[in-house]
Amino acid sequence: MTPAEPMPSAGMAEVRIVAASPEAARRVAEVLRHCFPATEQRSYPAGHDGGTRLHITVDTTHTPEPTATAPPWLATSKSAARDRPHTDEV
């Protein structure tokens, strides 16, 4: 199966945020930028109800030092989906 979009380069991660409002999506992107260097965010309408889809690329090779103020759950969290895609993902 060929991905619909090209894969990011090594160490980079494409993040998609879908939120009910642009402000909620921006808040999540701000937290990501606090933890990782990132590109400028790109936002798009997410539906007829006024939702927002925000795309941002983060560089996972440059993370803050462990003494930084990153929340501890970030380092220890695991996916509840167990590597399964969400229902709206291919």
Coordinates of N, CA and C in Angstrom, one line a residue, residues 25-62:
A25 N -7.1 24.0 18.7 CA -6.1 23.5 17.9 C -4.8 24.2 18.1
R26 N -4.8 25.6 18.2 CA -3.6 26.4 18.4 C -3.0 26.1 19.7
R27 N -3.8 25.8 20.8 CA -3.3 25.5 22.1 C -2.5 24.2 22.1
V28 N -3.0 23.2 21.4 CA -2.3 21.9 21.3 C -1.0 22.1 20.5
A29 N -1.0 22.9 19.4 CA 0.2 23.1 18.6 C 1.2 23.9 19.5
E30 N 0.8 24.8 20.3 CA 1.7 25.5 21.2 C 2.4 24.6 22.2
V31 N 1.7 23.6 22.7 CA 2.4 22.6 23.6 C 3.4 21.8 22.8
L32 N 3.1 21.4 21.6 CA 4.0 20.6 20.8 C 5.3 21.5 20.5
R33 N 5.1 22.7 20.2 CA 6.2 23.6 19.9 C 7.1 23.8 21.2
H34 N 6.5 23.7 22.3 CA 7.2 23.8 23.6 C 8.2 22.6 23.8
C35 N 7.7 21.4 23.2 CA 8.5 20.2 23.4 C 9.4 19.9 22.2
F36 N 9.1 20.4 21.0 CA 9.9 20.1 19.8 C 10.0 21.3 18.9
P37 N 11.1 21.4 18.2 CA 11.2 22.5 17.2 C 10.1 22.1 16.1
A38 N 9.5 23.1 15.5 CA 8.4 22.8 14.6 C 8.3 23.8 13.5
T39 N 7.7 23.4 12.4 CA 7.4 24.2 11.3 C 6.2 25.1 11.6
E40 N 6.0 26.1 10.7 CA 4.8 26.9 10.9 C 3.6 26.0 10.7
Q41 N 2.6 26.2 11.5 CA 1.4 25.4 11.4 C 0.5 25.8 10.2
R42 N -0.2 24.9 9.6 CA -1.1 25.1 8.5 C -2.5 24.7 9.0
S43 N -3.5 25.5 8.8 CA -4.8 25.1 9.3 C -5.8 25.1 8.1
Y44 N -6.8 24.3 8.3 CA -7.8 24.1 7.3 C -9.2 23.8 7.9
P45 N -10.3 24.2 7.3 CA -11.6 23.8 7.9 C -11.7 22.3 8.0
A46 N -12.4 21.8 9.0 CA -12.5 20.4 9.3 C -13.9 19.9 9.0
G47 N -14.8 20.7 8.7 CA -16.2 20.3 8.5 C -17.2 21.4 8.5
H48 N -18.4 21.0 8.3 CA -19.5 22.1 8.2 C -19.8 22.7 9.6
D49 N -19.3 22.1 10.7 CA -19.7 22.6 12.0 C -18.7 23.6 12.6
G50 N -17.7 24.0 11.7 CA -16.8 25.0 12.2 C -15.5 24.4 12.8
G51 N -15.3 23.2 12.7 CA -14.1 22.6 13.2 C -12.8 23.0 12.5
T52 N -11.7 22.7 13.0 CA -10.4 23.1 12.4 C -9.5 21.9 12.4
R53 N -8.8 21.7 11.3 CA -7.7 20.7 11.1 C -6.4 21.5 11.0
L54 N -5.5 21.2 11.9 CA -4.2 21.9 11.9 C -3.1 20.9 11.7
H55 N -2.2 21.2 10.8 CA -1.0 20.4 10.4 C 0.2 21.1 10.9
I56 N 1.1 20.3 11.5 CA 2.4 20.9 12.0 C 3.4 19.7 11.9
T57 N 4.7 20.1 11.5 CA 5.7 19.1 11.4 C 6.7 19.4 12.6
V58 N 7.0 18.4 13.3 CA 7.9 18.5 14.5 C 9.2 17.7 14.2
D59 N 10.3 18.3 14.8 CA 11.6 17.6 14.7 C 11.8 16.9 16.0
T60 N 11.7 15.5 16.0 CA 11.8 14.7 17.2 C 13.3 14.5 17.6
T61 N 14.2 14.9 16.8 CA 15.7 14.7 17.1 C 16.2 15.7 18.1
H62 N 15.5 16.8 18.2 CA 15.9 17.9 19.2 C 14.8 18.1 20.2

